[in-house]
Amino acid sequence: MTPTRRDFLKFTASGIAVTILPIRAARAALFENKILDLPLPQGTTKLKRRVDGVAKVTGSKVFARDIRAKDMAGWPKDQAHAFVVWSTRADAPFLDLDLSLLGEDLQPDYLVTAEDTVKAGLDFYDPFTYGQKMLAPKGEVPLFLGHPLAILIYNDFARFSVAKRIYKTKRDEIIRYGETTAPVEQGPLANFRFVRVEGEGGAKAKKDLFNPVDDGYVFASYDKNDVNWPKADASGDAMGRGMAYAEGIRAELNTPPEDWHVIEREYYSPFIDAAALEPDNCNCWYDAKSGKLEIVMASQSPHEVMTGTAAMLKKSTFEVHELKGHPAYTVGYGTKEHSPFPYYGIVAALFAEGRPVRLALDREEHFQTAIKRHPLRMKYRLGINRKTLKMQALAADLELDGGGRQNYTTPVTQVAAGAAQGIYYFPKNDIAAIAHSSRAPMSGSVRGFGSLEAQIGTEMLVEELAEELGVDVMELRLINALQDGERSSAGAFPLSLCRMREMIEADRAHPVWANRTKRKAEFEAENPALKYGVGYAIAKKGFGNSNEAVAAAVTLTPEGKIRLHHIAVEIGTGAVSTQALMCSRWLGKPADEIESAALDWSPLEMFATLSPFVMDKAHQDEMSQDPRWTPAMASASSATNSAFYFTHGTHEAGRLIYERGIVPAAAALWDVSVETAAGASWKDEKFTLSDGRSLSLAELAAKAHELKGITGAMVHAFDRWGWGEADYDILGETSRRPIDGLAIQIGSDQWQRIERSNVTYMDPQADNASWSRFAPASALIEVSVNRGTGEVKILSHHTSMDCGRVLVPEFVSGQLQGGIGMSVGHALYEGMPLYEDGPGSGDWNFNRYRLPRGKDVAVWNQTANILPVTAQEDHPKGIAEVVQIPTIPAVANAVAHAVGKYLRELPLTEEKIKEALS
């Protein structure tokens, strides 16, 4: 049944009214003591600093972790506190907790076990993503290290704090296990096989013989832990034909033509903690009398938390009629997107008899339970023509460990397989990726999302290939770099310009690269205890997911104040400040007031059904008949999606106000035609005609309200490697716009929903492209290696990248610097054991996990080359993820150049390097 306008209050989920509001208490500190006030220098459209800039550097920035019950309007002031008992074993049944060891005075006021949640009908709403058994039942073997066993709730902080300290020192005695047994086998979590063979006509042929976009992926079946690929059948169904081509590719690499050279190597990317500044936390309050549940959350996907909570509660015995969510600033690098953590805080509140409950992990607990980067072992075989140096075929086998819960392992596996080609074109590829489950803590969404891990091996392989062939590695890259009009390994034509050759040409002319042999000899002569190396790598990364949804609303007051409401969550990237700045394109200045993480889009009256990642075209075609349906309501703030996708919503809302509010107002004030007024442009916050006449935004806003022009636009848009489009009859004029939902304000009137017609969306099959819009980046690294200790020191770092149209240069620089830091850690320091001696034991902290410091990343010797924007591609590209990728293999290649030996298992610790030097 289609919902009606009367069914909406803010928005509804599973019959529960849902509201999401920024946290009210201490809110001034979020915006430097001026709520939602944007710091701008007078007379310019450039940011003086980011919205939260002063708060960041003075330590007054408010995170969800800082909020207590007393800060929240309408909440009881007495704050309860909870901690979770996490399993430290996954090879024995959990029997019980011996809480007597805490002492009589430190018994929890409330204890929540699996038996309690089962009785209350509580479990994760999405068993595919989160699994089942939110809490491990007594008598059963925990599914993984760190599987939650129980939640202990205390009404006062003093008792909570002492009890938690005692628990951590006596954990092995408090948790009682049975006899040792085998870990639970859950079977593989995901598999994808990218098979592609180009058609007649070569690289730019109109049709491939086989590819995932046109023919589909090849999927395996499972027999317990065994993975069984379909039988090859050249005249059979799609998967049978795909396997026939796959076997043909591998057979050709086994017995290659005489003019081919085949290289085979294996590489490893480690199990990594993203080390987010703010450990997981939430603060929740359930009032049984009113049926209201409120959640203060640290989440990159607040919409998912709220709709997921509503779905979970629908099946429970708890009566909840209203949900309120309060998202705050956070940082997660992907680990706070679709995280199971908030649901534990919600469950705690449901059992706390009306007391607000704060569940906040310390760093050891965060290491034990937070989402990790997948470890990835990759085996690559590459065939190349010795004469032409053109790559001919790639066969790859990728193995990921997803740990004990699915989380985002399936899409990470897909993205890793799609990224394995790197920046190169292959006429043929067979890339098989399999993700296994294990007793390790779960892996999921982390910055780079599979693309990072897979391309580490690709770029190290190319270096080794050039050495075997005795050719210049930069020339090898130039010859094989993907060009415009060539297909990806999935068979898709990239939507972004392929400017990698331009970058490679610039990079190989850089003095560090061009003079590397001379520099090596001179450096080592001057520093006999050190070895010197130069390394290079280049990579690409899709920005955004294959299904992105954005909602934005821009309103203009009669006084000329701009108010922006946006789904963007500020996770440290500067997304909120950027969206405010984007209003200046159409309205002459940035937004004066901003509400981020906004999810009151009820004027649009839109709803979604199936996940866009699983729907087929038949479902989409059927549902598209309803003008209020959309494939997805709101994207998480992740996947480098703000610069392009989130900006699209702000752009379209501002454009409509400009066209139907600003321009008509200017025409009336100047007494000229609308066409003449449309020729004016913004200069120093004045709307200026070619003859010099100008108007302020305040004058235009007042006139627009007087004329009953459009002064507010709320839009929703959906992209699946192409924006959905629809026709809208707006005040008697029909126009086609790249949005699928629209509401407008006329003057100071209430929102009016505008009915769409003739909507079109991209075919869901386009998801098989894996990536389509992308940004490339390269890294050129100088290192020294201590001959005695194996210590690596980064001497200098140079990056080239294609950002498209740069929105805020300072934010691009910040992303690059942060990416370099994470890359150096990945390459040289970071990595953990997967199982009992790893973080799942509950005793890992930064004393055991080394992060790079400022001294490790050549802070004062970093340079960057940003390609100028082109007329063909005048839009921004998301670069927050891609800037991290090339530095990792570049460091590895630099170490290889220094020590004369390739080390293929990351991180390249001092011990590994000493062994290579011995």
mmCIF file with all atom_site columns, N, CA and C in Angstrom, residues 28 41 655 703 719-720 761 766-767 794 825 833:
data_model
loop_
_atom_site.group_PDB
_atom_site.id
_atom_site.type_symbol
_atom_site.label_atom_id
_atom_site.label_alt_id
_atom_site.label_comp_id
_atom_site.label_asym_id
_atom_site.label_entity_id
_atom_site.label_seq_id
_atom_site.pdbx_PDB_ins_code
_atom_site.Cartn_x
_atom_site.Cartn_y
_atom_site.Cartn_z
_atom_site.occupancy
_atom_site.B_iso_or_equiv
_atom_site.pdbx_formal_charge
_atom_site.auth_seq_id
_atom_site.auth_comp_id
_atom_site.auth_asym_id
_atom_site.auth_atom_id
_atom_site.pdbx_PDB_model_num
ATOM 1  N N  . ALA A 1 28  ? 25.966 25.063  20.721  1.00 0.00 ? 28  ALA A N  1
ATOM 2  C CA . ALA A 1 28  ? 26.738 26.245  20.352  1.00 0.00 ? 28  ALA A CA 1
ATOM 3  C C  . ALA A 1 28  ? 28.201 25.912  20.137  1.00 0.00 ? 28  ALA A C  1
ATOM 4  N N  . PRO A 1 41  ? 34.951 35.629  5.341   1.00 0.00 ? 41  PRO A N  1
ATOM 5  C CA . PRO A 1 41  ? 35.454 36.995  5.230   1.00 0.00 ? 41  PRO A CA 1
ATOM 6  C C  . PRO A 1 41  ? 34.466 37.836  4.418   1.00 0.00 ? 41  PRO A C  1
ATOM 7  N N  . ARG A 1 655 ? 19.740 26.084  -7.942  1.00 0.00 ? 655 ARG A N  1
ATOM 8  C CA . ARG A 1 655 ? 19.463 26.453  -9.332  1.00 0.00 ? 655 ARG A CA 1
ATOM 9  C C  . ARG A 1 655 ? 17.998 26.808  -9.536  1.00 0.00 ? 655 ARG A C  1
ATOM 10 N N  . LYS A 1 703 ? 12.148 41.085  -2.991  1.00 0.00 ? 703 LYS A N  1
ATOM 11 C CA . LYS A 1 703 ? 11.311 41.173  -4.194  1.00 0.00 ? 703 LYS A CA 1
ATOM 12 C C  . LYS A 1 703 ? 10.756 39.805  -4.573  1.00 0.00 ? 703 LYS A C  1
ATOM 13 N N  . ASP A 1 719 ? 21.224 8.419   -8.000  1.00 0.00 ? 719 ASP A N  1
ATOM 14 C CA . ASP A 1 719 ? 22.190 8.151   -9.066  1.00 0.00 ? 719 ASP A CA 1
ATOM 15 C C  . ASP A 1 719 ? 22.608 6.684   -9.035  1.00 0.00 ? 719 ASP A C  1
ATOM 16 N N  . ARG A 1 720 ? 22.572 6.060   -10.196 1.00 0.00 ? 720 ARG A N  1
ATOM 17 C CA . ARG A 1 720 ? 23.138 4.722   -10.392 1.00 0.00 ? 720 ARG A CA 1
ATOM 18 C C  . ARG A 1 720 ? 24.027 4.814   -11.626 1.00 0.00 ? 720 ARG A C  1
ATOM 19 N N  . TYR A 1 761 ? 15.218 5.932   -14.551 1.00 0.00 ? 761 TYR A N  1
ATOM 20 C CA . TYR A 1 761 ? 16.378 5.557   -13.748 1.00 0.00 ? 761 TYR A CA 1
ATOM 21 C C  . TYR A 1 761 ? 17.265 4.634   -14.568 1.00 0.00 ? 761 TYR A C  1
ATOM 22 N N  . ALA A 1 766 ? 23.390 -1.888  -14.107 1.00 0.00 ? 766 ALA A N  1
ATOM 23 C CA . ALA A 1 766 ? 24.561 -1.010  -14.096 1.00 0.00 ? 766 ALA A CA 1
ATOM 24 C C  . ALA A 1 766 ? 25.389 -1.185  -12.828 1.00 0.00 ? 766 ALA A C  1
ATOM 25 N N  . ASP A 1 767 ? 24.780 -1.742  -11.772 1.00 0.00 ? 767 ASP A N  1
ATOM 26 C CA . ASP A 1 767 ? 25.538 -2.025  -10.548 1.00 0.00 ? 767 ASP A CA 1
ATOM 27 C C  . ASP A 1 767 ? 26.740 -2.917  -10.827 1.00 0.00 ? 767 ASP A C  1
ATOM 28 N N  . ILE A 1 794 ? 60.647 8.077   5.592   1.00 0.00 ? 794 ILE A N  1
ATOM 29 C CA . ILE A 1 794 ? 60.147 8.757   4.400   1.00 0.00 ? 794 ILE A CA 1
ATOM 30 C C  . ILE A 1 794 ? 60.871 10.093  4.277   1.00 0.00 ? 794 ILE A C  1
ATOM 31 N N  . GLY A 1 825 ? 51.292 4.161   7.563   1.00 0.00 ? 825 GLY A N  1
ATOM 32 C CA . GLY A 1 825 ? 51.018 3.168   8.594   1.00 0.00 ? 825 GLY A CA 1
ATOM 33 C C  . GLY A 1 825 ? 50.720 1.805   8.001   1.00 0.00 ? 825 GLY A C  1
ATOM 34 N N  . PRO A 1 833 ? 47.432 -9.801  14.268  1.00 0.00 ? 833 PRO A N  1
ATOM 35 C CA . PRO A 1 833 ? 47.016 -11.191 14.093  1.00 0.00 ? 833 PRO A CA 1
ATOM 36 C C  . PRO A 1 833 ? 45.490 -11.270 14.055  1.00 0.00 ? 833 PRO A C  1
#
